[in-house]
Coordinates of C-alpha atoms in Angstrom, one line a residue:
X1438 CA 21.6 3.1 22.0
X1439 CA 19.0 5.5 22.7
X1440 CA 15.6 3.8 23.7
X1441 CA 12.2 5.1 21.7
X1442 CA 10.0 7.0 24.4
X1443 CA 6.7 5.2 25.3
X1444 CA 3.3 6.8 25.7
X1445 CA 0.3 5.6 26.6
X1446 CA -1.4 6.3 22.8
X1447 CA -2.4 3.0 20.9
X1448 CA -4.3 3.1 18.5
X1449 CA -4.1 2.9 13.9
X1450 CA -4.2 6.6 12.4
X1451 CA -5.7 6.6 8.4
X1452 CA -3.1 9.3 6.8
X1453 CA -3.3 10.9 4.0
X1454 CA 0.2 10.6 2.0
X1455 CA 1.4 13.4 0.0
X1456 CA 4.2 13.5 -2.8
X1457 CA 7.6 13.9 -2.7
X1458 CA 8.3 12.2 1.2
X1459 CA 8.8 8.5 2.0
X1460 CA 6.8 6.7 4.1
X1461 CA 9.7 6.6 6.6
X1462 CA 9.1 10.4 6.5
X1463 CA 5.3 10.0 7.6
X1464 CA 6.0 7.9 10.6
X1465 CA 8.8 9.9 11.7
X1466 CA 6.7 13.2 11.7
X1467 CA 4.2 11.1 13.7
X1468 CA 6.5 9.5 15.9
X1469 CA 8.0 13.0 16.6
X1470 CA 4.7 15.4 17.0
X1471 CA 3.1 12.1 19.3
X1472 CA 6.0 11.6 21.4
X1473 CA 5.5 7.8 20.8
X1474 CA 8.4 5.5 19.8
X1475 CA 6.9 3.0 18.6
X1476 CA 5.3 4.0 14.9
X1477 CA 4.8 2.0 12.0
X1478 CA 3.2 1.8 8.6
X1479 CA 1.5 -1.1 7.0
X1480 CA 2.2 -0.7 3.4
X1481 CA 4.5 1.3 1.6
X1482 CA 4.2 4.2 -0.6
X1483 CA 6.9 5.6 -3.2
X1484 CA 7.6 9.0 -2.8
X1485 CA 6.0 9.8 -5.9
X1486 CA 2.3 8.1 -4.9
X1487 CA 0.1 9.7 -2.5
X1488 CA -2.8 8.7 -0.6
X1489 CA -4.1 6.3 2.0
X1490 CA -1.9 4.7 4.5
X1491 CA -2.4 3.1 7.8
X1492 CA 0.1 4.2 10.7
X1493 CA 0.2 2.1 14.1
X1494 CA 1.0 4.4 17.3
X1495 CA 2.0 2.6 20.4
X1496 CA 1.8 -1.3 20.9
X1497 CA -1.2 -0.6 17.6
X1498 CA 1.7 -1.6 15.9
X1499 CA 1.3 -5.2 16.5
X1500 CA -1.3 -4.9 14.0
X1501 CA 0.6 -3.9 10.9
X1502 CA 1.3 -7.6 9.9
X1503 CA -2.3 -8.2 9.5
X1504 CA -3.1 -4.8 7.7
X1505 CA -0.5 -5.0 5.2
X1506 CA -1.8 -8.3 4.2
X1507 CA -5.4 -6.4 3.0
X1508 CA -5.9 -5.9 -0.8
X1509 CA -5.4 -2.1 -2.5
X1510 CA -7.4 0.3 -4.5
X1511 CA -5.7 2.6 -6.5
X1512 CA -6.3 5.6 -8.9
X1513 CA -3.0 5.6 -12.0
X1514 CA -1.6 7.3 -14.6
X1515 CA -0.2 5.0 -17.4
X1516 CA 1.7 7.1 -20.1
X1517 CA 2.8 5.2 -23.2
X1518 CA 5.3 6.1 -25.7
X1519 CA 8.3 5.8 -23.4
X1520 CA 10.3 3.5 -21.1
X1521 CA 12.3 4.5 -17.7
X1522 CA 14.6 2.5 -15.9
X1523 CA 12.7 3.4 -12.6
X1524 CA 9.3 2.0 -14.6
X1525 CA 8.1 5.6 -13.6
X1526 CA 8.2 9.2 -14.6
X1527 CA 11.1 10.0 -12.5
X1528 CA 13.5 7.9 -13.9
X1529 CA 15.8 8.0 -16.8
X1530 CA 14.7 6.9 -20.4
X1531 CA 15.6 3.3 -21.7
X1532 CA 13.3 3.5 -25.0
X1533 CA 11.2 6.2 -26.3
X1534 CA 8.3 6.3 -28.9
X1535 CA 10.4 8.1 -32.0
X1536 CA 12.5 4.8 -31.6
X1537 CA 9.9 2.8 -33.2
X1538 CA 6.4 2.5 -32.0
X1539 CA 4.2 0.6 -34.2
X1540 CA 1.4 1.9 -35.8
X1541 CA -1.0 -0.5 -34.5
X1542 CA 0.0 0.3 -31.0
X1543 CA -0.8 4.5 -31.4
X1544 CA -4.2 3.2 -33.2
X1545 CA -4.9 1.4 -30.2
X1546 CA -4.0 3.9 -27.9
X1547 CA -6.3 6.5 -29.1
X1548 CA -9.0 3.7 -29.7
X1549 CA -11.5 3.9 -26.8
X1550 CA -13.1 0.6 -27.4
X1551 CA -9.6 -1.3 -28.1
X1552 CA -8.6 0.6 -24.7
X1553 CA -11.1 -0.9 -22.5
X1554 CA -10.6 -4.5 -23.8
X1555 CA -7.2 -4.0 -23.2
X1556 CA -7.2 -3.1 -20.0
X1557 CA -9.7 -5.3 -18.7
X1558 CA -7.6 -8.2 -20.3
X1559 CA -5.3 -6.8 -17.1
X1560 CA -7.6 -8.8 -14.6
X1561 CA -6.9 -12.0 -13.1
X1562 CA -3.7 -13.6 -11.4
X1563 CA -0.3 -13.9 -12.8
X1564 CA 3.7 -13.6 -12.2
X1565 CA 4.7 -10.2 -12.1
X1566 CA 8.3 -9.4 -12.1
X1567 CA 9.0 -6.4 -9.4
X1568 CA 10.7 -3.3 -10.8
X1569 CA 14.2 -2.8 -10.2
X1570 CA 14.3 -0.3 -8.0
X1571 CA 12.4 -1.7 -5.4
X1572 CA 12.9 -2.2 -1.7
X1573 CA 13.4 -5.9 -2.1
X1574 CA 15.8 -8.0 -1.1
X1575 CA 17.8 -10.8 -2.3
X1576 CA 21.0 -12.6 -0.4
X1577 CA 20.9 -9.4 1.9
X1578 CA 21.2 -6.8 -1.2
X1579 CA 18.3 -4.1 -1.1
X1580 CA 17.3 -3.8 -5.4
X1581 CA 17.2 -0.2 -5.8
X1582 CA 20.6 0.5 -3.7
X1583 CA 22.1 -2.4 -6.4
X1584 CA 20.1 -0.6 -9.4
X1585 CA 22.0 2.7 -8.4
X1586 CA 25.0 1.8 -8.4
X1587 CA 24.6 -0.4 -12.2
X1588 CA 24.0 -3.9 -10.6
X1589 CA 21.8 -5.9 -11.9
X1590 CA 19.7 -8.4 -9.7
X1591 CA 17.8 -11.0 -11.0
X1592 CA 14.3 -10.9 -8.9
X1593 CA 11.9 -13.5 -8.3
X1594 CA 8.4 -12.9 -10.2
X1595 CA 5.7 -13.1 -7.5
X1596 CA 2.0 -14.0 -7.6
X1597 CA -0.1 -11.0 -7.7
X1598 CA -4.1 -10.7 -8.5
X1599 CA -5.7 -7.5 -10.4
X1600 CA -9.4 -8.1 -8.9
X1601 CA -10.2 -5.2 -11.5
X1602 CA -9.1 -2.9 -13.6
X1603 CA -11.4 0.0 -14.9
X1604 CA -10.9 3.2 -17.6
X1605 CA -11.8 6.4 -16.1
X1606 CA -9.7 8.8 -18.5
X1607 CA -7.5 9.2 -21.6
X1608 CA -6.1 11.5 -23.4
X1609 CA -2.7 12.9 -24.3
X1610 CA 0.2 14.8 -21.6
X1611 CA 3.2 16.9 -22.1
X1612 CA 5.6 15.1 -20.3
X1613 CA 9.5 15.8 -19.1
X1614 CA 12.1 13.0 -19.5
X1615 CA 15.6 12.7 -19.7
X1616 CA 18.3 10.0 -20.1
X1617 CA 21.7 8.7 -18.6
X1618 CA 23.3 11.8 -20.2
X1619 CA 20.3 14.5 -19.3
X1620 CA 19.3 14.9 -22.5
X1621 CA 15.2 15.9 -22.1
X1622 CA 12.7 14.4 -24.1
X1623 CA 9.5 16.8 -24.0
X1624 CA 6.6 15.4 -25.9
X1625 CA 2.9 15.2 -25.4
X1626 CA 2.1 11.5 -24.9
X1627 CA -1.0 9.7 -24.8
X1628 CA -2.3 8.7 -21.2
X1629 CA -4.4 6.5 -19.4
X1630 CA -5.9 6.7 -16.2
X1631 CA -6.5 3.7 -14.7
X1632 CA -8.5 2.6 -11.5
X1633 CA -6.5 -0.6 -10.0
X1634 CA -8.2 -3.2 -7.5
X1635 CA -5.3 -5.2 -6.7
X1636 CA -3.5 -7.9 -4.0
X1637 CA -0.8 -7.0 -1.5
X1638 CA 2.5 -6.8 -3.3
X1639 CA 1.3 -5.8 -6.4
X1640 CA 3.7 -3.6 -7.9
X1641 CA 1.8 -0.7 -10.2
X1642 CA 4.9 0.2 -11.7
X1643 CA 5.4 -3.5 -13.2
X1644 CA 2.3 -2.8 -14.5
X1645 CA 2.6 0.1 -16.4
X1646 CA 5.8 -1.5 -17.4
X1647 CA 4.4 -4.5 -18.7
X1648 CA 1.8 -3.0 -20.4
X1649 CA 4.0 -0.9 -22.4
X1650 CA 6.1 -3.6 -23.5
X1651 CA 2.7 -5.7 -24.4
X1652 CA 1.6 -2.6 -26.5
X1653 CA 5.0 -2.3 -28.2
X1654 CA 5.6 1.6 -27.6
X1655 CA 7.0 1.4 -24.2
X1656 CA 5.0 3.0 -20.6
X1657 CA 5.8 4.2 -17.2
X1658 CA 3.6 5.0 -14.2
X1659 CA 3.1 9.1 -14.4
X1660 CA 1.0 9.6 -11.0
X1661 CA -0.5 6.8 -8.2
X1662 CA -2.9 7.3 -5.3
X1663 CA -3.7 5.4 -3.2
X1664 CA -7.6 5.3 -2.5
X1665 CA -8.5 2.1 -0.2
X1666 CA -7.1 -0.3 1.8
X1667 CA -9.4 -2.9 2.8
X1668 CA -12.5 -1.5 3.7
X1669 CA -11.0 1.7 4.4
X1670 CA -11.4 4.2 1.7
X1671 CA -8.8 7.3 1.8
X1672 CA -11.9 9.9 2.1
X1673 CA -11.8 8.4 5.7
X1674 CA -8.3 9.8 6.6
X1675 CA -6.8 13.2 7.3
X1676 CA -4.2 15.0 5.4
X1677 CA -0.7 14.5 7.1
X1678 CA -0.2 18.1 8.1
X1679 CA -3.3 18.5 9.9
X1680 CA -3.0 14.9 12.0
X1681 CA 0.8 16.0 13.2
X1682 CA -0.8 19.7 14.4
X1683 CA -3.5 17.4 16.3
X1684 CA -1.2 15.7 18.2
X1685 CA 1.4 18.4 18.7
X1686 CA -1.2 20.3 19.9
X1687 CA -3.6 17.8 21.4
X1688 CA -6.7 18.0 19.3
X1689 CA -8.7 15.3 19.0
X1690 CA -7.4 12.7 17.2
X1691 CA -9.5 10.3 15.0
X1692 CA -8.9 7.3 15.3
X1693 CA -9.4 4.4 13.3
X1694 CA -12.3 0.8 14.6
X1695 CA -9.3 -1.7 14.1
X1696 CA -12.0 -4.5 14.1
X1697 CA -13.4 -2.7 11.3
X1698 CA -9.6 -2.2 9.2
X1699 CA -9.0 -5.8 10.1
X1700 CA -12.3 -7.6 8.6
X1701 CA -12.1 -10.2 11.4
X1702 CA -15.1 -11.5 13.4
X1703 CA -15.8 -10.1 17.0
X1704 CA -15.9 -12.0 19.8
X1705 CA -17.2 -8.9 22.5
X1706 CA -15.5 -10.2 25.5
X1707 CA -16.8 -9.9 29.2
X1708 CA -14.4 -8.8 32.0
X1709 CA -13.5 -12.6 33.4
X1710 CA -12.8 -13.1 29.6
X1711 CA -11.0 -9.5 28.8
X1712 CA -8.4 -10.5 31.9
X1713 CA -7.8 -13.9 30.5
X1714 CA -7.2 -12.2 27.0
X1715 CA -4.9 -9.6 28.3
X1716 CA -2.6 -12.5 30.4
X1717 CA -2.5 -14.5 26.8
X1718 CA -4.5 -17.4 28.0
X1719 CA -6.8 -19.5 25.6
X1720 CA -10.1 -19.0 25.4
X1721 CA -12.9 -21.7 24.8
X1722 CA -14.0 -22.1 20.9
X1723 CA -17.8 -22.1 22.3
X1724 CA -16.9 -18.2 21.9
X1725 CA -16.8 -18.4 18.2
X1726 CA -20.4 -20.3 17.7
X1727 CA -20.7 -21.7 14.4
X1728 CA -18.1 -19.2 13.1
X1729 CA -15.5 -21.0 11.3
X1730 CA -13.0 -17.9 10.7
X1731 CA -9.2 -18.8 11.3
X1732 CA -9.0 -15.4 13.6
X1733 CA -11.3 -12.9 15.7
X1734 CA -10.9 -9.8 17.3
X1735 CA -11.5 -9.8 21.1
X1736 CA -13.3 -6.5 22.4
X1737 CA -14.0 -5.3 25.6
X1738 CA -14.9 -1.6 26.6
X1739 CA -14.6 -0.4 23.3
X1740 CA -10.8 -1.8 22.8
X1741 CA -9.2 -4.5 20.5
X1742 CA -7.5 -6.9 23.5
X1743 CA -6.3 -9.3 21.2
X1744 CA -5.9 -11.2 17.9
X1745 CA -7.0 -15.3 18.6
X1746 CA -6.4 -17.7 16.5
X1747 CA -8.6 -21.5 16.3
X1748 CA -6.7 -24.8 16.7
X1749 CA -8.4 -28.1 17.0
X1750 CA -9.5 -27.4 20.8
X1751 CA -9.7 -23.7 21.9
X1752 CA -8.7 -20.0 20.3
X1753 CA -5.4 -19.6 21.5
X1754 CA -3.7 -16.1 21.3
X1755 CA -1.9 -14.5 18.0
X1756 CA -1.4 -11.0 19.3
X1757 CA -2.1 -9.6 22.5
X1758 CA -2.3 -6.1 22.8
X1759 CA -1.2 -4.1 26.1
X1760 CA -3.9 -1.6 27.0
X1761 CA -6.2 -2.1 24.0
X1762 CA -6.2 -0.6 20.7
X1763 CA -8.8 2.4 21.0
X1764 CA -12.0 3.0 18.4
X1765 CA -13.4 -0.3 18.6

């Protein structure tokens, strides 16, 4: 096996996603232009969504656990009047709206005020049942490899929160669709676009799904963007293209505070207390004050050291990080 070169860059890029690539794709272009093995991503995108994600470089990557655990923003696109198998507009068609949409359900879809109660009604926490073609696994099987070949899995609903759910457009779309047999569908059908406060592993597919199927006409998730994750908003990343031609060409490379993407408290360490933090010894709890957080971010020279963690006695060590993550 061929072991992943190591440089001596550490530190959480903000990346601007764009369509049509994986997010496998956008750590391998950054693992390839940075010449730095060890690259990771702290919360997925489907290839359709764009938008914000966070990318560890180096031993940064020791981080991604606690990033993906943030809550999202998102901007979406909910057309109505059709179902996909994919819950999205680039699957195949299951239902459609000349198969019997009620009338009460186009009334309400063209209804402003009807639309904002009903999509504020989408707040609050609840089961959601994952979409079938999802990375998620069961007894070793990966969903959407067992979806493609005509398998059906039975998933697990999950708890998921929708913090808030807001109405910023409507209106009506031509859309492309086909079925199992590639016959098209080509309609204009009505839209809503949607912005989406929600927990980690919230699926927005599920939600256009369910919300379809609550309406009665059938929906599917037509665009998503990620905007914010945490407290970092995507107008504070770069476009993909232009952070690979930074590093291949060794611009400067903006990168993110991770005390800032991590929302712990700081504990600004002095240099007896950096080396201690760096050889993943405990720390005294008279550090933290009065500060009753589980975990804090240890600083020293302008670099994240090290995740600690409080037990009864001390702050003992949760991740130590070689070198320091840079931008603190």
């Amino acid at each position: 096996m061929t072991r992943r070169s190591t440089t001596d860059l550490c530190g959480i890029l903000a990346v601007d996603k764009p369509a049509q690539i994986t997010s496998h794709d956008v750590v391998d272009r950054i693992r390839r232009a940075s010449g730095e093995g060890r690259v990771g991503h702290a919360g997925t995108l489907d290839p359709l969504a764009t938008g914000l994600m966070l990318v560890g470089v180096g031993a940064a990557t020791r981080l991604s656990r606690y990033l993906s655990g943030q809550d999202k923003r998102y901007r979406a696109r909910f057309v109505f009047g059709a179902a996909t198998d994919t819950d999205d507009v680039q699957g195949r068609i299951l239902t459609s709206l000349e198969e019997g949409a009620s009338l009460d359900a186009a009334a309400l879809l063209d209804d402003p005020e009807r639309q904002r109660a009903t999509v504020a009604s989408l707040e609050g926490t609840y089961q959601q049942l994952p979409p079938a073609f999802s990375a998620i696994k069961k007894n070793g099987v990966v969903a959407y490899k067992a979806a493609r070949e005509g398998k059906s899995i039975d998933l697990d609903p999950r708890e998921v929160t929708v913090y808030a759910a807001d109405l910023v457009d409507s209106g009506h779309v031509r859309i492309n669709l086909a079925d199992s047999s590639d016959t098209p569908l080509i309609a204009n059908l009505p839209f809503w676009d949607l912005d989406l406060h929600v927990s980690k592993g919230t699926y927005i597919r599920s939600i256009a799904r369910d919300l379809g199927q609550q309406l009665g006409c059938g929906g599917f998730l037509a665009m998503l963007q990620r905007t914010a994750i945490g407290s970092c908003e995507l107008s504070a990343s770069l476009p993909l293209d232009e952070l690979v031609q930074r590093l291949e060409t060794g611009g400067e490379i903006p990168w993110c505070d991770p005390t800032q993407l991590l929302g712990f408290p700081v504990l600004e360490l002095d240099g007896d207390q950096a080396q201690a933090a760096c050889n993943g010894r405990r720390l005294s709890s008279a550090l933290a004050g009065d500060d009753e957080a589980t975990f804090f971010g240890c600083v020293h020279d302008h670099r994240l050291l090290a995740i600690y963690q409080r037990d009864e006695a001390a702050l003992r060590p949760a991740a130590v990080i070689a070198g320091g993550v840079v931008g603190a």
